[in-house]
Structures are given as C-alpha cells and as structure tokens.
Amino acid sequence: MINAISIKELNVVLGDFLVLQDINLQIEEKEFLGIIGPNGGGKTTLLKALLGLIRPIKGEIKIFDEPLQVNRKFIGYVPQFSNFEKDYPISVYDVVKLGTIGNKENRESIDINSVLAKVEMLEFKDRLIGQLSGGQKQRVLIARALASNPKILLLDEPTASVDTKSGKTFYELLRVLNDEITIVLVSHDMGVLSQYVKKIACLNKTLAYHDSKEITHEMLESTYHCPVDLIAHGVPHRVLGEYKLH
Amino acid sequence: MFELFTYDFMINALVASLLASIAFGVVGSFIVVKRISFISGGISHTAYGGIGLGYLLGFNPIYGAIGFSVLAASIIAYLRKEKNQFEDTLIGIMWSLGMALGVLFVNLAPGYAPSLMSYLFGNILIIPTNEIYLMALLDFVIVALIATFFNQFQAITFDEEFARAIGLKVDLFFYLLFIIIALTTVILIKLVGIILVIALLTIPGAISLHYVKSLKGMMILSTIIGLFFNISGLIISYYLNLSSGATIIIIAVISYLISLGIVKIKNYNSKAVLNN
C-alpha cells in the first residue's frame, strides 16, 4: 500500500532553534491523523514543511511515493482562520474560487457551487466572508482547500466550538470528507480531537506515535514535559482531564 | 462656473484629476485592505530624494521621483521577503532619509528653488501637458498590470499564507504591487504633493469599504469618490485662492468623518432593532 505521506528523519531549524528533530511518520491513504502538542511544539512548522514552505536541514518528505515538489499539488491546506484579513470585501464564493488559482486545470473544471454544497455553505455564497461566524468561516476555508481537488487535507488548529447549527458538526463533516481524502489535523485541543480521529500522534520537537489511537502516559509526559492526568472512563479512546502546561 | 473650464490649465487639471482618481482608486483599495499605508508612505516620501536630485542635476524631477520610489519599493519588498524583524523601523529610516536627501540636494543646487513646494503639497493648476501624457502612460501600465494579475493580487492581499501554500509566487507579486504603488505615488505627487499622497491613497478606499461587497466594486467606488474630492477641491481652491492639495485633503477627511458617522448610526440602529 502506498503511503499518502512519508516523512523520514526530518529535522527543521528556525532561527537558532531545532524545532523538529528526527521526525519519522508514515501516513496511509485515507488515514485521519490528529497531531497534538503544546504551543511552540512544532505543529505548524511540521505542516509548513509538508507544504514546502519551510526547507528542512535534513530528511525527506514524500507524497504518494514522489518527492514533495512533484506531488505538492495533492495537498489542500486549511490555515487558522485568524490569518486572513477580516474586513476584506470578498464573497464566500470568491474566497473558495481563490483555491483554484494555483492550478489551471482546476480553474476550469472545479464547480465552486458543488464544493460549497459539500461543506453546507452554499446558501451563504454571496455573503461577505467577514459576516460569517467562526464555524462558518472554518467551513469556507475547508471549501477553499477542496477547490484545489486535494487527496490530502492539512488542517491547522481548527476551532469547532462556535459551530452549533443543525446539520453536520464540523468533525462529522471531516469524517465524510475522510471517505475520499487523507486528513492530518494539528491541535492543542486534544479533548475534542480524540473523539474523531483514527490515530493520534504527540509532537513536541520529537514525535511520539505508535500507529494507533492510544495515548499513553509516556507519550503525553514526554510531549508536555509534565505530569498529565489521563482518565479513560470506559469510553473507548476518550481522553479527559487537565493538561495545562504550567 | 463653466467658464472656468475654458482655460487650458483647467482642462489639464480635470484630466489629471481623472487619471489620478483611477490610479488611486484601484491601488488604494489594495493598500486599505492589506493595511500597508505605512509602507506606501515610505515609498512616496522617499521619492522626494529623487525630486531634489533631479533639481540638482537639472533633469525633470518627476523622473527622479520615479527612480527613488521604485528603489524604495524594491528595498521594502526585499525586507519583507527576508522577514526582517526591523522592517518597520527600516522603512521609517528610509522615509526620513529620502526627505533629508531631497532637502540637501536642493541646498546644494545653485539658486533658489521656487517650485519645490509644489512637489511637497501639490498644485494641480500647474501641470504641463507633457506630464499629463506621462500620467496617462503610468495609469495605463498600472491598470493593465492589475487587470492581468487581479486574482493573484487578490490572493496575496487576502491571505498571504494560503497564497504561499498553493504555490503562488507571493514575494514576486508583492514586489510588483509595491512598484505599482511607487508609480501611483508619482502620478499623485503633482496633484496633492508627497506629504498628502497617503491621504488620497487611503481615504477613498476607507470610505468605499463601508458600502461594497467586492474588491472590484471597491475600486470603482473609490475612483468615483476620489474624482469627487479632486474636482470639488479644484473648484473650491480656485475660487477661494487656496492650496489645491490641502483643499482636496480637507474635503476627503470631512467626507470620511461623515461616512463614518453614517455607518455608526446605521450599526447602532440595526443593533437597536435586534435588541427589541
């Protein structure tokens, strides 16, 4: 079986700091991997390396068995929604359309309306992006990523808390997308995450990953460098409790 | 009033107003939505060095302004690309240095420099016909570039990080945008002067942002608003014998405050409806 993402011995330095050290990770096709870790632990850096925005000092990344440069087009990216200009006069439809401009084929073949329907945002297509709620913005950013017709979706700290409308919840939506697309999601919010993802890795400079959804005491403690309460109340794979850093 | 527009200099002033309105309506919209008015101020003020140099060496100062502002745009684009921590400070230094060089060059030149005030504060009534042609050419280049790369410019100003992630040449397009800002500045210098350029680059955009639903709409409305500022400023300054640049800016600021007031009242009312 071909791995969607294959990372070997990845080391990334930012400024004077070694941010990622000897990262090894194989992600199968149609996997749904959650990566948790403290702020500053290298989660966003790992995503940026996967997008080719940061050049590692060592190691290699392969996408569907080809070098990153060749197959980067298969990766869709959903950044934190706090990164774009809030008052920008642009409609939901046009935001999603921006997702197609990296690739000429997509520009002609992708139907923006059907992409919007997939994330249940079609009725808002003429709204200004700034007039949406946080959860709605998140869906639009997912639609924008889908407009590049990706096989892999990378999500940076999605906030699902504000989304309470009827219809599918944010994570249910991701689950549906996961039928066709490999998803990698990073977050410091492990509580919500652990209910939906298929597998979990812990990242804080190094990566702790056992190809499963179990989080062990050792994984958490080595990631957060402090004791963490881990209570499984008989609910499968449910992780509860405080995990504050300080 | 219409006998006013039978004078040649008035015809030139009107044509210049129209040309300038288009440039700053289109370019100013990007400046407002991407919040880069400080960068734009740096580019426009540095141009004064080129004006002084032109005066000192005896060539048309407007070409000096083009050279210096394009150089400033290149430096800022480089600082951004390298993610220089002190980008802000360095732009401020370049801004003052450009102005200081301009003053020194004029000092070094023999004789008295009577026309330099018009570069600082503008005088729309003394624009010669050959400079109208230059403005028209720059206008054409600016609008053609933005029309050609509209999607790319929209992508980098809306969400820089995402634009990078989908493989757009973000740094290159920012460089191009800064060059366009430099050229726009040159068009505006004769109209309102270096000191006041930034107001005309931002105020029409800031007003129209309250009323539009798309970037294209913002550009069109900004152009119309800018044209209104220019022509009303032109007429008032002519009859009251005031500085045209300063009059245009005062009208722009008053209009901005009125528009802001209208929006605040509208928002207050709609909130009141929601609460009841």
PDB file of N, CA and C in Angstrom, chain B residues 126-194:
ATOM      1  N   ILE B 126      -0.841  73.703 -12.143  1.00  0.00           N
ATOM      2  CA  ILE B 126       0.348  73.966 -12.966  1.00  0.00           C
ATOM      3  C   ILE B 126       0.906  72.690 -13.607  1.00  0.00           C
ATOM      4  N   ILE B 127       0.019  71.746 -13.915  1.00  0.00           N
ATOM      5  CA  ILE B 127       0.508  70.517 -14.545  1.00  0.00           C
ATOM      6  C   ILE B 127       0.628  70.725 -16.053  1.00  0.00           C
ATOM      7  N   PRO B 128       1.844  70.625 -16.576  1.00  0.00           N
ATOM      8  CA  PRO B 128       2.016  70.819 -18.021  1.00  0.00           C
ATOM      9  C   PRO B 128       1.506  69.620 -18.820  1.00  0.00           C
ATOM     10  N   THR B 129       1.200  69.872 -20.090  1.00  0.00           N
ATOM     11  CA  THR B 129       0.587  68.844 -20.930  1.00  0.00           C
ATOM     12  C   THR B 129       1.459  67.599 -21.074  1.00  0.00           C
ATOM     13  N   ASN B 130       2.795  67.764 -21.156  1.00  0.00           N
ATOM     14  CA  ASN B 130       3.638  66.577 -21.332  1.00  0.00           C
ATOM     15  C   ASN B 130       3.576  65.662 -20.117  1.00  0.00           C
ATOM     16  N   GLU B 131       3.344  66.261 -18.941  1.00  0.00           N
ATOM     17  CA  GLU B 131       3.220  65.406 -17.748  1.00  0.00           C
ATOM     18  C   GLU B 131       1.866  64.708 -17.697  1.00  0.00           C
ATOM     19  N   ILE B 132       0.871  65.307 -18.341  1.00  0.00           N
ATOM     20  CA  ILE B 132      -0.420  64.626 -18.473  1.00  0.00           C
ATOM     21  C   ILE B 132      -0.227  63.330 -19.260  1.00  0.00           C
ATOM     22  N   TYR B 133       0.581  63.408 -20.326  1.00  0.00           N
ATOM     23  CA  TYR B 133       0.845  62.195 -21.108  1.00  0.00           C
ATOM     24  C   TYR B 133       1.550  61.147 -20.266  1.00  0.00           C
ATOM     25  N   LEU B 134       2.518  61.595 -19.458  1.00  0.00           N
ATOM     26  CA  LEU B 134       3.238  60.664 -18.580  1.00  0.00           C
ATOM     27  C   LEU B 134       2.262  59.999 -17.599  1.00  0.00           C
ATOM     28  N   MET B 135       1.377  60.824 -17.029  1.00  0.00           N
ATOM     29  CA  MET B 135       0.378  60.268 -16.098  1.00  0.00           C
ATOM     30  C   MET B 135      -0.500  59.240 -16.794  1.00  0.00           C
ATOM     31  N   ALA B 136      -0.910  59.551 -18.028  1.00  0.00           N
ATOM     32  CA  ALA B 136      -1.775  58.633 -18.772  1.00  0.00           C
ATOM     33  C   ALA B 136      -1.055  57.310 -19.022  1.00  0.00           C
ATOM     34  N   LEU B 137       0.227  57.402 -19.351  1.00  0.00           N
ATOM     35  CA  LEU B 137       1.012  56.194 -19.608  1.00  0.00           C
ATOM     36  C   LEU B 137       1.123  55.341 -18.339  1.00  0.00           C
ATOM     37  N   LEU B 138       1.485  55.998 -17.225  1.00  0.00           N
ATOM     38  CA  LEU B 138       1.610  55.270 -15.956  1.00  0.00           C
ATOM     39  C   LEU B 138       0.266  54.651 -15.554  1.00  0.00           C
ATOM     40  N   ASP B 139      -0.795  55.412 -15.743  1.00  0.00           N
ATOM     41  CA  ASP B 139      -2.136  54.916 -15.454  1.00  0.00           C
ATOM     42  C   ASP B 139      -2.421  53.632 -16.223  1.00  0.00           C
ATOM     43  N   PHE B 140      -2.093  53.665 -17.506  1.00  0.00           N
ATOM     44  CA  PHE B 140      -2.336  52.518 -18.366  1.00  0.00           C
ATOM     45  C   PHE B 140      -1.554  51.299 -17.863  1.00  0.00           C
ATOM     46  N   VAL B 141      -0.277  51.512 -17.536  1.00  0.00           N
ATOM     47  CA  VAL B 141       0.569  50.411 -17.058  1.00  0.00           C
ATOM     48  C   VAL B 141      -0.014  49.824 -15.764  1.00  0.00           C
ATOM     49  N   ILE B 142      -0.395  50.717 -14.842  1.00  0.00           N
ATOM     50  CA  ILE B 142      -0.919  50.275 -13.546  1.00  0.00           C
ATOM     51  C   ILE B 142      -2.199  49.448 -13.717  1.00  0.00           C
ATOM     52  N   VAL B 143      -3.144  49.998 -14.471  1.00  0.00           N
ATOM     53  CA  VAL B 143      -4.427  49.306 -14.627  1.00  0.00           C
ATOM     54  C   VAL B 143      -4.247  47.997 -15.395  1.00  0.00           C
ATOM     55  N   ALA B 144      -3.375  48.013 -16.408  1.00  0.00           N
ATOM     56  CA  ALA B 144      -3.147  46.788 -17.186  1.00  0.00           C
ATOM     57  C   ALA B 144      -2.544  45.695 -16.309  1.00  0.00           C
ATOM     58  N   LEU B 145      -1.561  46.064 -15.467  1.00  0.00           N
ATOM     59  CA  LEU B 145      -0.926  45.066 -14.595  1.00  0.00           C
ATOM     60  C   LEU B 145      -1.936  44.481 -13.612  1.00  0.00           C
ATOM     61  N   ILE B 146      -2.729  45.350 -13.024  1.00  0.00           N
ATOM     62  CA  ILE B 146      -3.671  44.865 -12.012  1.00  0.00           C
ATOM     63  C   ILE B 146      -4.792  44.049 -12.662  1.00  0.00           C
ATOM     64  N   ALA B 147      -5.230  44.455 -13.849  1.00  0.00           N
ATOM     65  CA  ALA B 147      -6.265  43.675 -14.534  1.00  0.00           C
ATOM     66  C   ALA B 147      -5.725  42.293 -14.895  1.00  0.00           C
ATOM     67  N   THR B 148      -4.471  42.234 -15.345  1.00  0.00           N
ATOM     68  CA  THR B 148      -3.885  40.960 -15.759  1.00  0.00           C
ATOM     69  C   THR B 148      -3.736  39.996 -14.573  1.00  0.00           C
ATOM     70  N   PHE B 149      -3.248  40.541 -13.444  1.00  0.00           N
ATOM     71  CA  PHE B 149      -2.949  39.675 -12.295  1.00  0.00           C
ATOM     72  C   PHE B 149      -3.925  39.897 -11.144  1.00  0.00           C
ATOM     73  N   PHE B 150      -5.161  40.235 -11.488  1.00  0.00           N
ATOM     74  CA  PHE B 150      -6.120  40.567 -10.428  1.00  0.00           C
ATOM     75  C   PHE B 150      -6.255  39.435  -9.398  1.00  0.00           C
ATOM     76  N   ASN B 151      -6.419  38.189  -9.890  1.00  0.00           N
ATOM     77  CA  ASN B 151      -6.603  37.059  -8.968  1.00  0.00           C
ATOM     78  C   ASN B 151      -5.411  36.869  -8.048  1.00  0.00           C
ATOM     79  N   GLN B 152      -4.210  37.010  -8.621  1.00  0.00           N
ATOM     80  CA  GLN B 152      -3.012  36.834  -7.810  1.00  0.00           C
ATOM     81  C   GLN B 152      -2.917  37.923  -6.743  1.00  0.00           C
ATOM     82  N   PHE B 153      -3.174  39.170  -7.146  1.00  0.00           N
ATOM     83  CA  PHE B 153      -3.107  40.265  -6.171  1.00  0.00           C
ATOM     84  C   PHE B 153      -4.171  40.082  -5.090  1.00  0.00           C
ATOM     85  N   GLN B 154      -5.351  39.623  -5.509  1.00  0.00           N
ATOM     86  CA  GLN B 154      -6.400  39.399  -4.521  1.00  0.00           C
ATOM     87  C   GLN B 154      -5.982  38.299  -3.552  1.00  0.00           C
ATOM     88  N   ALA B 155      -5.376  37.245  -4.075  1.00  0.00           N
ATOM     89  CA  ALA B 155      -4.967  36.125  -3.226  1.00  0.00           C
ATOM     90  C   ALA B 155      -3.897  36.549  -2.212  1.00  0.00           C
ATOM     91  N   ILE B 156      -2.883  37.301  -2.652  1.00  0.00           N
ATOM     92  CA  ILE B 156      -1.809  37.640  -1.713  1.00  0.00           C
ATOM     93  C   ILE B 156      -2.247  38.690  -0.703  1.00  0.00           C
ATOM     94  N   THR B 157      -3.192  39.556  -1.063  1.00  0.00           N
ATOM     95  CA  THR B 157      -3.620  40.553  -0.090  1.00  0.00           C
ATOM     96  C   THR B 157      -4.682  39.998   0.855  1.00  0.00           C
ATOM     97  N   PHE B 158      -5.424  38.990   0.420  1.00  0.00           N
ATOM     98  CA  PHE B 158      -6.455  38.412   1.299  1.00  0.00           C
ATOM     99  C   PHE B 158      -5.835  37.459   2.315  1.00  0.00           C
ATOM    100  N   ASP B 159      -4.993  36.559   1.852  1.00  0.00           N
ATOM    101  CA  ASP B 159      -4.425  35.550   2.749  1.00  0.00           C
ATOM    102  C   ASP B 159      -3.055  35.116   2.208  1.00  0.00           C
ATOM    103  N   GLU B 160      -2.050  35.839   2.683  1.00  0.00           N
ATOM    104  CA  GLU B 160      -0.686  35.640   2.200  1.00  0.00           C
ATOM    105  C   GLU B 160      -0.218  34.201   2.393  1.00  0.00           C
ATOM    106  N   GLU B 161      -0.491  33.668   3.577  1.00  0.00           N
ATOM    107  CA  GLU B 161      -0.003  32.343   3.914  1.00  0.00           C
ATOM    108  C   GLU B 161      -0.598  31.283   2.985  1.00  0.00           C
ATOM    109  N   PHE B 162      -1.906  31.389   2.739  1.00  0.00           N
ATOM    110  CA  PHE B 162      -2.546  30.405   1.867  1.00  0.00           C
ATOM    111  C   PHE B 162      -2.026  30.533   0.439  1.00  0.00           C
ATOM    112  N   ALA B 163      -1.827  31.792   0.003  1.00  0.00           N
ATOM    113  CA  ALA B 163      -1.305  32.008  -1.347  1.00  0.00           C
ATOM    114  C   ALA B 163       0.045  31.317  -1.514  1.00  0.00           C
ATOM    115  N   ARG B 164       0.872  31.400  -0.472  1.00  0.00           N
ATOM    116  CA  ARG B 164       2.151  30.702  -0.495  1.00  0.00           C
ATOM    117  C   ARG B 164       1.942  29.193  -0.569  1.00  0.00           C
ATOM    118  N   ALA B 165       0.975  28.715   0.227  1.00  0.00           N
ATOM    119  CA  ALA B 165       0.755  27.269   0.322  1.00  0.00           C
ATOM    120  C   ALA B 165       0.300  26.669  -1.008  1.00  0.00           C
ATOM    121  N   ILE B 166      -0.406  27.448  -1.842  1.00  0.00           N
ATOM    122  CA  ILE B 166      -0.819  26.873  -3.120  1.00  0.00           C
ATOM    123  C   ILE B 166       0.202  27.160  -4.215  1.00  0.00           C
ATOM    124  N   GLY B 167       1.372  27.661  -3.804  1.00  0.00           N
ATOM    125  CA  GLY B 167       2.478  27.761  -4.745  1.00  0.00           C
ATOM    126  C   GLY B 167       2.539  29.058  -5.531  1.00  0.00           C
ATOM    127  N   LEU B 168       1.762  30.069  -5.119  1.00  0.00           N
ATOM    128  CA  LEU B 168       1.879  31.367  -5.796  1.00  0.00           C
ATOM    129  C   LEU B 168       3.219  32.012  -5.465  1.00  0.00           C
ATOM    130  N   LYS B 169       3.752  32.776  -6.428  1.00  0.00           N
ATOM    131  CA  LYS B 169       4.996  33.498  -6.164  1.00  0.00           C
ATOM    132  C   LYS B 169       4.662  34.785  -5.401  1.00  0.00           C
ATOM    133  N   VAL B 170       4.413  34.612  -4.113  1.00  0.00           N
ATOM    134  CA  VAL B 170       3.897  35.699  -3.280  1.00  0.00           C
ATOM    135  C   VAL B 170       4.863  36.885  -3.226  1.00  0.00           C
ATOM    136  N   ASP B 171       6.153  36.598  -3.008  1.00  0.00           N
ATOM    137  CA  ASP B 171       7.125  37.692  -2.881  1.00  0.00           C
ATOM    138  C   ASP B 171       7.219  38.501  -4.170  1.00  0.00           C
ATOM    139  N   LEU B 172       7.174  37.788  -5.288  1.00  0.00           N
ATOM    140  CA  LEU B 172       7.246  38.466  -6.587  1.00  0.00           C
ATOM    141  C   LEU B 172       6.045  39.395  -6.791  1.00  0.00           C
ATOM    142  N   PHE B 173       4.856  38.911  -6.440  1.00  0.00           N
ATOM    143  CA  PHE B 173       3.663  39.731  -6.645  1.00  0.00           C
ATOM    144  C   PHE B 173       3.606  40.904  -5.659  1.00  0.00           C
ATOM    145  N   PHE B 174       4.136  40.711  -4.457  1.00  0.00           N
ATOM    146  CA  PHE B 174       4.216  41.860  -3.550  1.00  0.00           C
ATOM    147  C   PHE B 174       5.178  42.911  -4.103  1.00  0.00           C
ATOM    148  N   TYR B 175       6.284  42.439  -4.665  1.00  0.00           N
ATOM    149  CA  TYR B 175       7.235  43.365  -5.268  1.00  0.00           C
ATOM    150  C   TYR B 175       6.559  44.168  -6.375  1.00  0.00           C
ATOM    151  N   LEU B 176       5.823  43.455  -7.211  1.00  0.00           N
ATOM    152  CA  LEU B 176       5.105  44.116  -8.296  1.00  0.00           C
ATOM    153  C   LEU B 176       4.091  45.123  -7.742  1.00  0.00           C
ATOM    154  N   LEU B 177       3.407  44.733  -6.677  1.00  0.00           N
ATOM    155  CA  LEU B 177       2.422  45.637  -6.064  1.00  0.00           C
ATOM    156  C   LEU B 177       3.105  46.897  -5.524  1.00  0.00           C
ATOM    157  N   PHE B 178       4.275  46.732  -4.906  1.00  0.00           N
ATOM    158  CA  PHE B 178       4.988  47.900  -4.365  1.00  0.00           C
ATOM    159  C   PHE B 178       5.473  48.814  -5.485  1.00  0.00           C
ATOM    160  N   ILE B 179       5.907  48.218  -6.603  1.00  0.00           N
ATOM    161  CA  ILE B 179       6.301  49.026  -7.758  1.00  0.00           C
ATOM    162  C   ILE B 179       5.091  49.822  -8.262  1.00  0.00           C
ATOM    163  N   ILE B 180       3.948  49.158  -8.311  1.00  0.00           N
ATOM    164  CA  ILE B 180       2.727  49.832  -8.758  1.00  0.00           C
ATOM    165  C   ILE B 180       2.385  50.987  -7.807  1.00  0.00           C
ATOM    166  N   ILE B 181       2.561  50.758  -6.500  1.00  0.00           N
ATOM    167  CA  ILE B 181       2.321  51.832  -5.532  1.00  0.00           C
ATOM    168  C   ILE B 181       3.287  52.995  -5.797  1.00  0.00           C
ATOM    169  N   ALA B 182       4.542  52.667  -6.114  1.00  0.00           N
ATOM    170  CA  ALA B 182       5.532  53.707  -6.401  1.00  0.00           C
ATOM    171  C   ALA B 182       5.090  54.546  -7.603  1.00  0.00           C
ATOM    172  N   LEU B 183       4.647  53.888  -8.654  1.00  0.00           N
ATOM    173  CA  LEU B 183       4.222  54.604  -9.859  1.00  0.00           C
ATOM    174  C   LEU B 183       2.983  55.456  -9.572  1.00  0.00           C
ATOM    175  N   THR B 184       2.071  54.909  -8.774  1.00  0.00           N
ATOM    176  CA  THR B 184       0.865  55.650  -8.407  1.00  0.00           C
ATOM    177  C   THR B 184       1.234  56.919  -7.644  1.00  0.00           C
ATOM    178  N   THR B 185       2.186  56.765  -6.744  1.00  0.00           N
ATOM    179  CA  THR B 185       2.665  57.902  -5.967  1.00  0.00           C
ATOM    180  C   THR B 185       3.145  59.021  -6.884  1.00  0.00           C
ATOM    181  N   VAL B 186       3.895  58.625  -7.903  1.00  0.00           N
ATOM    182  CA  VAL B 186       4.435  59.625  -8.830  1.00  0.00           C
ATOM    183  C   VAL B 186       3.297  60.380  -9.526  1.00  0.00           C
ATOM    184  N   ILE B 187       2.251  59.641  -9.913  1.00  0.00           N
ATOM    185  CA  ILE B 187       1.105  60.282 -10.545  1.00  0.00           C
ATOM    186  C   ILE B 187       0.483  61.308  -9.601  1.00  0.00           C
ATOM    187  N   LEU B 188       0.445  60.952  -8.320  1.00  0.00           N
ATOM    188  CA  LEU B 188      -0.267  61.779  -7.356  1.00  0.00           C
ATOM    189  C   LEU B 188       0.525  62.986  -6.879  1.00  0.00           C
ATOM    190  N   ILE B 189       1.860  62.912  -7.017  1.00  0.00           N
ATOM    191  CA  ILE B 189       2.696  63.966  -6.429  1.00  0.00           C
ATOM    192  C   ILE B 189       2.298  65.349  -6.937  1.00  0.00           C
ATOM    193  N   LYS B 190       2.110  65.481  -8.234  1.00  0.00           N
ATOM    194  CA  LYS B 190       1.783  66.782  -8.799  1.00  0.00           C
ATOM    195  C   LYS B 190       0.412  67.270  -8.340  1.00  0.00           C
ATOM    196  N   LEU B 191      -0.423  66.319  -8.018  1.00  0.00           N
ATOM    197  CA  LEU B 191      -1.797  66.655  -7.672  1.00  0.00           C
ATOM    198  C   LEU B 191      -1.922  67.168  -6.235  1.00  0.00           C
ATOM    199  N   VAL B 192      -1.443  66.353  -5.297  1.00  0.00           N
ATOM    200  CA  VAL B 192      -1.601  66.737  -3.894  1.00  0.00           C
ATOM    201  C   VAL B 192      -0.277  66.852  -3.160  1.00  0.00           C
ATOM    202  N   GLY B 193       0.823  66.477  -3.831  1.00  0.00           N
ATOM    203  CA  GLY B 193       2.115  66.575  -3.165  1.00  0.00           C
ATOM    204  C   GLY B 193       2.445  65.345  -2.343  1.00  0.00           C
ATOM    205  N   ILE B 194       3.757  65.167  -2.110  1.00  0.00           N
ATOM    206  CA  ILE B 194       4.245  63.989  -1.392  1.00  0.00           C
ATOM    207  C   ILE B 194       3.626  63.856  -0.008  1.00  0.00           C
TER     208      ILE B 194
END
